[in-house]
Amino acid sequence: MSLEQLIHNCKNNDREAQAHLYSLYSQKLFATSLKYSRNKLEAEDNLQDSFMVIFKKIGQYNFKGSFEGWLRRITVNTVLQKYRGKGVFEVVNENVLEEKPVTVYEEDVSIDYLLGIVQELPDRYRLVFNLYVLDDYSHQEIADLMSISVGTSKSNLARARMILKNKVEAYKKKIAINE
């Protein structure tokens, strides 16, 4: 069955088509959900909620642009929606810190470690970091998505990078001592 036919069947609430769509995209969307969630359990819940929204709104997909991109956008928005109203996006101090790139080489730390420390970031820092660094959103797009100012987006990104840099440096020192 073609993707177009699968989408059409999903628009008609065909449960078999929905199950097939889920099996095709659940792993990719889980990875997206995991980037924005605190842990695997929360990511699984967010994935399920995302598919509920996808199946509810699939009639709005008009075959313009990437279908996978449309699915990812819904997933990101579904996760962000959960954080709205919880005070996650509120900032006490909006001083913009200087952005300094953090370079980490593959041999320095494992990807699992990096994912773990990104997930440990405070929600507002993790969300901005992932949107900016991993998904290539601009600060203006992040500000619009999260209902914050551009300055807050920049500040949260700088703070996230500083926290990650400190954790990576501490980890590397710990490894050096144990060698």
Short mmCIF file of N, CA, C and O in Angstrom, two decimals, residues 46-176:
data_model
loop_
_atom_site.label_atom_id
_atom_site.label_comp_id
_atom_site.label_asym_id
_atom_site.label_seq_id
_atom_site.Cartn_x
_atom_site.Cartn_y
_atom_site.Cartn_z
N ASN A 46 4.35 10.44 25.94
CA ASN A 46 4.27 11.53 24.97
C ASN A 46 4.08 10.99 23.55
O ASN A 46 3.37 11.59 22.75
N LEU A 47 4.71 9.86 23.25
CA LEU A 47 4.53 9.25 21.93
C LEU A 47 3.08 8.84 21.73
O LEU A 47 2.49 9.10 20.68
N GLN A 48 2.49 8.19 22.73
CA GLN A 48 1.09 7.77 22.62
C GLN A 48 0.17 8.98 22.44
O GLN A 48 -0.73 8.96 21.60
N ASP A 49 0.42 10.02 23.23
CA ASP A 49 -0.39 11.24 23.10
C ASP A 49 -0.21 11.86 21.72
O ASP A 49 -1.17 12.37 21.13
N SER A 50 1.00 11.81 21.20
CA SER A 50 1.27 12.36 19.87
C SER A 50 0.48 11.62 18.80
O SER A 50 -0.10 12.23 17.90
N PHE A 51 0.45 10.29 18.90
CA PHE A 51 -0.31 9.53 17.91
C PHE A 51 -1.81 9.78 18.03
O PHE A 51 -2.52 9.78 17.02
N MET A 52 -2.28 10.03 19.22
CA MET A 52 -3.70 10.38 19.37
C MET A 52 -3.99 11.68 18.61
O MET A 52 -5.00 11.79 17.91
N VAL A 53 -3.09 12.66 18.74
CA VAL A 53 -3.26 13.93 18.04
C VAL A 53 -3.11 13.71 16.53
O VAL A 53 -3.88 14.26 15.73
N ILE A 54 -2.13 12.91 16.13
CA ILE A 54 -1.91 12.63 14.72
C ILE A 54 -3.17 12.04 14.09
O ILE A 54 -3.61 12.49 13.03
N PHE A 55 -3.75 11.03 14.73
CA PHE A 55 -4.93 10.39 14.16
C PHE A 55 -6.13 11.33 14.18
O PHE A 55 -6.98 11.28 13.29
N LYS A 56 -6.17 12.22 15.14
CA LYS A 56 -7.26 13.19 15.20
C LYS A 56 -7.13 14.26 14.11
O LYS A 56 -8.13 14.70 13.53
N LYS A 57 -5.88 14.65 13.80
CA LYS A 57 -5.64 15.75 12.86
C LYS A 57 -5.19 15.29 11.48
O LYS A 57 -4.88 16.14 10.64
N ILE A 58 -5.13 14.01 11.24
CA ILE A 58 -4.59 13.54 9.96
C ILE A 58 -5.40 14.05 8.77
O ILE A 58 -4.87 14.23 7.68
N GLY A 59 -6.65 14.37 8.99
CA GLY A 59 -7.48 14.96 7.93
C GLY A 59 -6.98 16.32 7.49
O GLY A 59 -7.31 16.79 6.39
N GLN A 60 -6.16 16.97 8.33
CA GLN A 60 -5.62 18.29 7.99
C GLN A 60 -4.37 18.19 7.12
O GLN A 60 -3.94 19.19 6.56
N TYR A 61 -3.77 17.00 7.05
CA TYR A 61 -2.57 16.85 6.21
C TYR A 61 -3.00 16.92 4.75
O TYR A 61 -3.85 16.16 4.30
N ASN A 62 -2.37 17.83 3.98
CA ASN A 62 -2.80 18.07 2.60
C ASN A 62 -1.78 17.63 1.55
O ASN A 62 -1.80 18.12 0.43
N PHE A 63 -0.88 16.73 1.94
CA PHE A 63 0.12 16.17 1.02
C PHE A 63 1.09 17.22 0.48
O PHE A 63 1.68 17.02 -0.56
N LYS A 64 1.24 18.31 1.19
CA LYS A 64 2.23 19.33 0.83
C LYS A 64 3.34 19.25 1.88
O LYS A 64 3.08 19.33 3.06
N GLY A 65 4.55 19.08 1.44
CA GLY A 65 5.66 18.94 2.37
C GLY A 65 5.79 17.50 2.83
O GLY A 65 5.00 16.63 2.49
N SER A 66 6.81 17.29 3.63
CA SER A 66 7.13 15.95 4.12
C SER A 66 6.10 15.48 5.15
O SER A 66 5.83 16.19 6.12
N PHE A 67 5.57 14.29 4.94
CA PHE A 67 4.65 13.71 5.92
C PHE A 67 5.37 13.43 7.23
O PHE A 67 4.85 13.70 8.30
N GLU A 68 6.59 12.91 7.12
CA GLU A 68 7.36 12.64 8.33
C GLU A 68 7.64 13.93 9.10
O GLU A 68 7.59 13.95 10.32
N GLY A 69 7.93 15.01 8.39
CA GLY A 69 8.13 16.30 9.04
C GLY A 69 6.87 16.77 9.74
O GLY A 69 6.94 17.33 10.84
N TRP A 70 5.72 16.54 9.12
CA TRP A 70 4.44 16.89 9.72
C TRP A 70 4.23 16.10 11.01
O TRP A 70 3.80 16.64 12.03
N LEU A 71 4.56 14.81 10.97
CA LEU A 71 4.44 13.96 12.16
C LEU A 71 5.36 14.43 13.28
O LEU A 71 4.95 14.50 14.45
N ARG A 72 6.60 14.77 12.91
CA ARG A 72 7.56 15.24 13.92
C ARG A 72 7.10 16.55 14.55
O ARG A 72 7.22 16.74 15.75
N ARG A 73 6.56 17.44 13.73
CA ARG A 73 6.09 18.73 14.24
C ARG A 73 4.97 18.52 15.26
O ARG A 73 4.94 19.16 16.31
N ILE A 74 4.06 17.63 14.96
CA ILE A 74 2.98 17.32 15.90
C ILE A 74 3.55 16.74 17.19
O ILE A 74 3.12 17.10 18.29
N THR A 75 4.52 15.86 17.06
CA THR A 75 5.13 15.24 18.24
C THR A 75 5.80 16.29 19.12
O THR A 75 5.58 16.33 20.34
N VAL A 76 6.59 17.16 18.52
CA VAL A 76 7.26 18.22 19.29
C VAL A 76 6.22 19.12 19.95
O VAL A 76 6.31 19.43 21.15
N ASN A 77 5.21 19.54 19.20
CA ASN A 77 4.18 20.42 19.76
C ASN A 77 3.39 19.74 20.87
O ASN A 77 3.02 20.39 21.85
N THR A 78 3.14 18.45 20.74
CA THR A 78 2.41 17.72 21.77
C THR A 78 3.21 17.70 23.07
O THR A 78 2.66 17.93 24.15
N VAL A 79 4.50 17.45 22.96
CA VAL A 79 5.35 17.44 24.17
C VAL A 79 5.42 18.84 24.77
O VAL A 79 5.26 19.00 25.98
N LEU A 80 5.65 19.85 23.93
CA LEU A 80 5.74 21.22 24.45
C LEU A 80 4.45 21.65 25.12
O LEU A 80 4.46 22.36 26.12
N GLN A 81 3.32 21.22 24.56
CA GLN A 81 2.02 21.58 25.13
C GLN A 81 1.89 21.10 26.57
O GLN A 81 1.29 21.76 27.41
N LYS A 82 2.49 19.96 26.87
CA LYS A 82 2.43 19.43 28.24
C LYS A 82 3.17 20.31 29.23
O LYS A 82 2.86 20.33 30.42
N TYR A 83 4.17 21.03 28.75
CA TYR A 83 4.96 21.89 29.63
C TYR A 83 4.35 23.27 29.80
O TYR A 83 4.66 23.97 30.76
N ARG A 84 3.50 23.66 28.87
CA ARG A 84 2.86 24.98 28.99
C ARG A 84 1.95 24.97 30.21
O ARG A 84 1.31 23.99 30.52
N GLY A 85 1.92 26.08 30.90
CA GLY A 85 1.06 26.19 32.06
C GLY A 85 1.64 25.57 33.32
O GLY A 85 1.04 25.63 34.38
N LYS A 86 2.81 24.96 33.23
CA LYS A 86 3.45 24.36 34.40
C LYS A 86 4.57 25.25 34.93
O LYS A 86 5.32 24.84 35.80
N GLY A 87 4.71 26.44 34.37
CA GLY A 87 5.76 27.34 34.82
C GLY A 87 7.13 26.98 34.29
O GLY A 87 8.13 27.56 34.69
N VAL A 88 7.21 26.01 33.41
CA VAL A 88 8.49 25.55 32.88
C VAL A 88 9.16 26.64 32.07
O VAL A 88 10.38 26.77 32.09
N PHE A 89 8.39 27.43 31.35
CA PHE A 89 8.97 28.41 30.45
C PHE A 89 9.21 29.76 31.12
O PHE A 89 9.74 30.66 30.50
N GLU A 90 8.81 29.89 32.38
CA GLU A 90 9.03 31.16 33.07
C GLU A 90 10.49 31.29 33.43
O GLU A 90 11.16 30.33 33.80
N VAL A 91 11.00 32.50 33.34
CA VAL A 91 12.40 32.75 33.63
C VAL A 91 12.51 33.81 34.71
O VAL A 91 11.84 34.83 34.66
N VAL A 92 13.33 33.55 35.70
CA VAL A 92 13.50 34.49 36.79
C VAL A 92 14.38 35.65 36.35
O VAL A 92 14.09 36.80 36.59
N ASN A 93 15.48 35.35 35.66
CA ASN A 93 16.41 36.36 35.23
C ASN A 93 16.69 36.16 33.75
O ASN A 93 17.12 35.10 33.35
N GLU A 94 16.48 37.19 32.97
CA GLU A 94 16.59 37.05 31.52
C GLU A 94 17.91 37.60 30.99
O GLU A 94 18.05 37.89 29.82
N ASN A 95 18.92 37.72 31.83
CA ASN A 95 20.22 38.19 31.34
C ASN A 95 20.74 37.19 30.33
O ASN A 95 20.84 36.00 30.60
N VAL A 96 21.09 37.69 29.17
CA VAL A 96 21.59 36.81 28.12
C VAL A 96 23.06 36.53 28.37
O VAL A 96 23.86 37.44 28.47
N LEU A 97 23.37 35.26 28.52
CA LEU A 97 24.75 34.85 28.70
C LEU A 97 25.41 34.75 27.34
O LEU A 97 24.77 34.48 26.34
N GLU A 98 26.71 34.94 27.31
CA GLU A 98 27.44 34.82 26.06
C GLU A 98 27.40 33.37 25.59
O GLU A 98 27.70 32.45 26.35
N GLU A 99 27.02 33.17 24.34
CA GLU A 99 26.97 31.82 23.78
C GLU A 99 28.37 31.40 23.37
O GLU A 99 29.01 32.06 22.58
N LYS A 100 28.83 30.30 23.93
CA LYS A 100 30.11 29.74 23.55
C LYS A 100 29.88 28.32 23.09
O LYS A 100 29.28 27.52 23.81
N PRO A 101 30.34 27.98 21.90
CA PRO A 101 30.14 26.62 21.43
C PRO A 101 30.89 25.62 22.31
O PRO A 101 31.97 25.90 22.79
N VAL A 102 30.28 24.49 22.52
CA VAL A 102 30.88 23.41 23.29
C VAL A 102 31.22 22.30 22.31
O VAL A 102 30.36 21.83 21.58
N THR A 103 32.47 21.92 22.30
CA THR A 103 32.89 20.86 21.39
C THR A 103 33.16 19.60 22.19
O THR A 103 33.90 19.62 23.16
N VAL A 104 32.50 18.54 21.80
CA VAL A 104 32.71 17.25 22.44
C VAL A 104 33.06 16.27 21.33
O VAL A 104 32.37 16.16 20.34
N TYR A 105 34.15 15.56 21.52
CA TYR A 105 34.57 14.58 20.53
C TYR A 105 34.04 13.21 20.91
O TYR A 105 33.89 12.90 22.09
N GLU A 106 33.73 12.41 19.92
CA GLU A 106 33.14 11.09 20.14
C GLU A 106 33.90 10.27 21.16
O GLU A 106 33.31 9.57 21.97
N GLU A 107 35.23 10.33 21.10
CA GLU A 107 36.00 9.48 22.00
C GLU A 107 35.98 9.99 23.45
O GLU A 107 36.37 9.29 24.36
N ASP A 108 35.52 11.21 23.65
CA ASP A 108 35.48 11.78 25.00
C ASP A 108 34.40 11.14 25.86
O ASP A 108 34.66 10.76 27.00
N VAL A 109 33.19 11.06 25.34
CA VAL A 109 32.06 10.52 26.10
C VAL A 109 31.13 9.77 25.16
O VAL A 109 31.08 10.05 23.96
N SER A 110 30.37 8.86 25.71
CA SER A 110 29.44 8.08 24.88
C SER A 110 28.19 8.90 24.58
O SER A 110 27.81 9.80 25.32
N ILE A 111 27.53 8.51 23.51
CA ILE A 111 26.28 9.18 23.14
C ILE A 111 25.20 8.94 24.19
O ILE A 111 24.39 9.81 24.46
N ASP A 112 25.23 7.76 24.82
CA ASP A 112 24.26 7.47 25.89
C ASP A 112 24.45 8.42 27.07
O ASP A 112 23.48 8.89 27.66
N TYR A 113 25.72 8.69 27.41
CA TYR A 113 25.99 9.63 28.49
C TYR A 113 25.48 11.02 28.13
O TYR A 113 24.84 11.69 28.94
N LEU A 114 25.78 11.45 26.89
CA LEU A 114 25.33 12.77 26.46
C LEU A 114 23.81 12.89 26.49
O LEU A 114 23.26 13.87 26.98
N LEU A 115 23.12 11.87 25.97
CA LEU A 115 21.66 11.89 26.00
C LEU A 115 21.16 11.95 27.43
O LEU A 115 20.24 12.70 27.76
N GLY A 116 21.81 11.20 28.31
CA GLY A 116 21.41 11.19 29.73
C GLY A 116 21.54 12.56 30.37
O GLY A 116 20.64 12.99 31.09
N ILE A 117 22.67 13.24 30.13
CA ILE A 117 22.83 14.55 30.78
C ILE A 117 21.94 15.61 30.14
O ILE A 117 21.53 16.54 30.82
N VAL A 118 21.64 15.46 28.86
CA VAL A 118 20.68 16.39 28.23
C VAL A 118 19.31 16.20 28.87
O VAL A 118 18.61 17.17 29.18
N GLN A 119 18.92 14.94 29.11
CA GLN A 119 17.62 14.68 29.72
C GLN A 119 17.55 15.15 31.17
O GLN A 119 16.47 15.41 31.69
N GLU A 120 18.70 15.31 31.82
CA GLU A 120 18.73 15.79 33.21
C GLU A 120 18.63 17.30 33.31
O GLU A 120 18.42 17.83 34.40
N LEU A 121 18.78 18.00 32.19
CA LEU A 121 18.68 19.46 32.22
C LEU A 121 17.31 19.88 32.72
O LEU A 121 16.31 19.18 32.47
N PRO A 122 17.21 21.02 33.38
CA PRO A 122 15.88 21.55 33.71
C PRO A 122 15.06 21.67 32.42
O PRO A 122 15.61 21.93 31.34
N ASP A 123 13.77 21.48 32.54
CA ASP A 123 12.90 21.40 31.36
C ASP A 123 13.13 22.53 30.37
O ASP A 123 13.31 22.30 29.18
N ARG A 124 13.10 23.78 30.83
CA ARG A 124 13.19 24.90 29.90
C ARG A 124 14.53 24.91 29.17
O ARG A 124 14.59 25.28 28.00
N TYR A 125 15.59 24.50 29.83
CA TYR A 125 16.90 24.45 29.17
C TYR A 125 16.95 23.29 28.17
O TYR A 125 17.47 23.44 27.07
N ARG A 126 16.44 22.14 28.58
CA ARG A 126 16.46 20.96 27.70
C ARG A 126 15.66 21.22 26.43
O ARG A 126 16.10 20.90 25.33
N LEU A 127 14.50 21.81 26.57
CA LEU A 127 13.64 22.05 25.42
C LEU A 127 14.29 23.02 24.45
O LEU A 127 14.32 22.78 23.24
N VAL A 128 14.82 24.12 24.95
CA VAL A 128 15.47 25.10 24.07
C VAL A 128 16.71 24.48 23.44
O VAL A 128 16.94 24.64 22.23
N PHE A 129 17.51 23.77 24.22
CA PHE A 129 18.72 23.13 23.69
C PHE A 129 18.37 22.19 22.54
O PHE A 129 18.97 22.24 21.47
N ASN A 130 17.40 21.33 22.75
CA ASN A 130 17.02 20.37 21.71
C ASN A 130 16.46 21.06 20.47
O ASN A 130 16.80 20.69 19.34
N LEU A 131 15.60 22.04 20.66
CA LEU A 131 15.03 22.74 19.51
C LEU A 131 16.12 23.45 18.71
O LEU A 131 16.14 23.38 17.49
N TYR A 132 17.05 24.10 19.40
CA TYR A 132 18.06 24.89 18.71
C TYR A 132 19.18 24.01 18.14
O TYR A 132 19.51 24.10 16.96
N VAL A 133 19.75 23.16 18.98
CA VAL A 133 20.93 22.40 18.58
C VAL A 133 20.58 21.17 17.75
O VAL A 133 21.20 20.91 16.72
N LEU A 134 19.60 20.42 18.17
CA LEU A 134 19.31 19.15 17.50
C LEU A 134 18.32 19.28 16.34
O LEU A 134 18.39 18.52 15.38
N ASP A 135 17.39 20.22 16.45
CA ASP A 135 16.37 20.34 15.41
C ASP A 135 16.47 21.62 14.59
O ASP A 135 15.61 21.90 13.76
N ASP A 136 17.50 22.41 14.84
CA ASP A 136 17.83 23.56 14.00
C ASP A 136 16.74 24.64 13.93
O ASP A 136 16.54 25.27 12.90
N TYR A 137 16.01 24.84 15.02
CA TYR A 137 15.05 25.94 15.10
C TYR A 137 15.83 27.22 15.39
O TYR A 137 16.86 27.20 16.06
N SER A 138 15.33 28.34 14.91
CA SER A 138 15.95 29.63 15.23
C SER A 138 15.43 30.08 16.60
O SER A 138 14.43 29.57 17.10
N HIS A 139 16.13 31.06 17.19
CA HIS A 139 15.66 31.57 18.48
C HIS A 139 14.26 32.20 18.34
O HIS A 139 13.45 32.09 19.26
N GLN A 140 13.98 32.81 17.21
CA GLN A 140 12.65 33.39 17.00
C GLN A 140 11.59 32.30 16.95
O GLN A 140 10.52 32.44 17.54
N GLU A 141 11.88 31.20 16.26
CA GLU A 141 10.93 30.09 16.19
C GLU A 141 10.71 29.48 17.57
O GLU A 141 9.57 29.15 17.93
N ILE A 142 11.78 29.34 18.33
CA ILE A 142 11.66 28.79 19.69
C ILE A 142 10.83 29.73 20.55
O ILE A 142 9.94 29.29 21.30
N ALA A 143 11.10 31.02 20.44
CA ALA A 143 10.35 32.00 21.22
C ALA A 143 8.86 31.91 20.89
O ALA A 143 8.01 31.93 21.80
N ASP A 144 8.54 31.78 19.62
CA ASP A 144 7.14 31.68 19.21
C ASP A 144 6.51 30.38 19.72
O ASP A 144 5.38 30.39 20.22
N LEU A 145 7.23 29.27 19.60
CA LEU A 145 6.71 27.97 20.03
C LEU A 145 6.45 27.92 21.53
O LEU A 145 5.48 27.33 21.99
N MET A 146 7.38 28.51 22.29
CA MET A 146 7.33 28.39 23.74
C MET A 146 6.74 29.61 24.44
O MET A 146 6.67 29.65 25.66
N SER A 147 6.34 30.60 23.65
CA SER A 147 5.78 31.85 24.20
C SER A 147 6.75 32.51 25.18
O SER A 147 6.38 32.87 26.30
N ILE A 148 8.00 32.64 24.74
CA ILE A 148 9.03 33.32 25.51
C ILE A 148 9.69 34.34 24.58
O ILE A 148 9.42 34.35 23.39
N SER A 149 10.55 35.17 25.14
CA SER A 149 11.25 36.14 24.29
C SER A 149 12.46 35.49 23.65
O SER A 149 12.94 34.44 24.10
N VAL A 150 12.97 36.12 22.62
CA VAL A 150 14.18 35.65 21.96
C VAL A 150 15.34 35.67 22.95
O VAL A 150 16.15 34.75 22.99
N GLY A 151 15.40 36.69 23.77
CA GLY A 151 16.46 36.80 24.78
C GLY A 151 16.41 35.65 25.77
O GLY A 151 17.44 35.12 26.18
N THR A 152 15.21 35.25 26.16
CA THR A 152 15.06 34.12 27.07
C THR A 152 15.53 32.84 26.40
O THR A 152 16.21 32.01 27.01
N SER A 153 15.20 32.67 25.14
CA SER A 153 15.66 31.50 24.40
C SER A 153 17.19 31.45 24.38
O SER A 153 17.79 30.41 24.66
N LYS A 154 17.81 32.56 24.06
CA LYS A 154 19.28 32.62 24.02
C LYS A 154 19.89 32.36 25.39
O LYS A 154 20.88 31.63 25.51
N SER A 155 19.29 32.94 26.40
CA SER A 155 19.79 32.75 27.76
C SER A 155 19.67 31.29 28.20
O SER A 155 20.59 30.72 28.78
N ASN A 156 18.51 30.68 27.91
CA ASN A 156 18.32 29.28 28.29
C ASN A 156 19.28 28.36 27.55
O ASN A 156 19.78 27.39 28.13
N LEU A 157 19.54 28.67 26.29
CA LEU A 157 20.50 27.86 25.53
C LEU A 157 21.90 27.99 26.13
O LEU A 157 22.60 26.99 26.32
N ALA A 158 22.30 29.20 26.44
CA ALA A 158 23.63 29.42 27.02
C ALA A 158 23.76 28.70 28.36
O ALA A 158 24.80 28.08 28.64
N ARG A 159 22.72 28.75 29.17
CA ARG A 159 22.76 28.05 30.47
C ARG A 159 22.81 26.54 30.28
O ARG A 159 23.52 25.84 31.00
N ALA A 160 22.05 26.03 29.32
CA ALA A 160 22.08 24.59 29.04
C ALA A 160 23.47 24.17 28.62
O ALA A 160 24.00 23.16 29.11
N ARG A 161 24.07 24.93 27.74
CA ARG A 161 25.43 24.60 27.27
C ARG A 161 26.42 24.64 28.43
O ARG A 161 27.33 23.81 28.51
N MET A 162 26.27 25.63 29.32
CA MET A 162 27.19 25.75 30.45
C MET A 162 27.05 24.53 31.37
O MET A 162 28.04 23.96 31.81
N ILE A 163 25.83 24.13 31.65
CA ILE A 163 25.59 22.96 32.50
C ILE A 163 26.18 21.71 31.86
O ILE A 163 26.87 20.93 32.52
N LEU A 164 25.92 21.53 30.57
CA LEU A 164 26.44 20.36 29.87
C LEU A 164 27.97 20.36 29.84
O LEU A 164 28.60 19.32 30.06
N LYS A 165 28.55 21.51 29.58
CA LYS A 165 30.00 21.62 29.55
C LYS A 165 30.59 21.23 30.90
O LYS A 165 31.56 20.46 30.97
N ASN A 166 30.01 21.74 31.98
CA ASN A 166 30.51 21.42 33.32
C ASN A 166 30.38 19.93 33.63
O ASN A 166 31.28 19.33 34.21
N LYS A 167 29.27 19.33 33.22
CA LYS A 167 29.08 17.90 33.47
C LYS A 167 30.05 17.05 32.66
O LYS A 167 30.59 16.06 33.16
N VAL A 168 30.28 17.43 31.40
CA VAL A 168 31.23 16.68 30.56
C VAL A 168 32.64 16.81 31.12
O VAL A 168 33.38 15.83 31.21
N GLU A 169 33.01 18.03 31.53
CA GLU A 169 34.35 18.22 32.10
C GLU A 169 34.53 17.42 33.38
O GLU A 169 35.59 16.80 33.58
N ALA A 170 33.52 17.40 34.24
CA ALA A 170 33.60 16.61 35.48
C ALA A 170 33.70 15.12 35.17
O ALA A 170 34.46 14.39 35.80
N TYR A 171 32.95 14.68 34.18
CA TYR A 171 32.97 13.28 33.76
C TYR A 171 34.35 12.90 33.23
O TYR A 171 34.90 11.85 33.57
N LYS A 172 34.92 13.75 32.42
CA LYS A 172 36.24 13.49 31.84
C LYS A 172 37.32 13.46 32.93
O LYS A 172 38.22 12.64 32.89
N LYS A 173 37.21 14.34 33.93
CA LYS A 173 38.16 14.33 35.04
C LYS A 173 38.03 13.03 35.83
O LYS A 173 39.05 12.44 36.24
N LYS A 174 36.81 12.60 36.05
CA LYS A 174 36.56 11.37 36.79
C LYS A 174 37.18 10.17 36.07
O LYS A 174 37.80 9.31 36.68
N ILE A 175 37.02 10.15 34.76
CA ILE A 175 37.60 9.05 33.96
C ILE A 175 39.12 9.11 34.01
O ILE A 175 39.78 8.09 34.14
N ALA A 176 39.68 10.31 33.92
CA ALA A 176 41.14 10.47 33.94
C ALA A 176 41.71 10.00 35.27
O ALA A 176 42.78 9.38 35.31
#
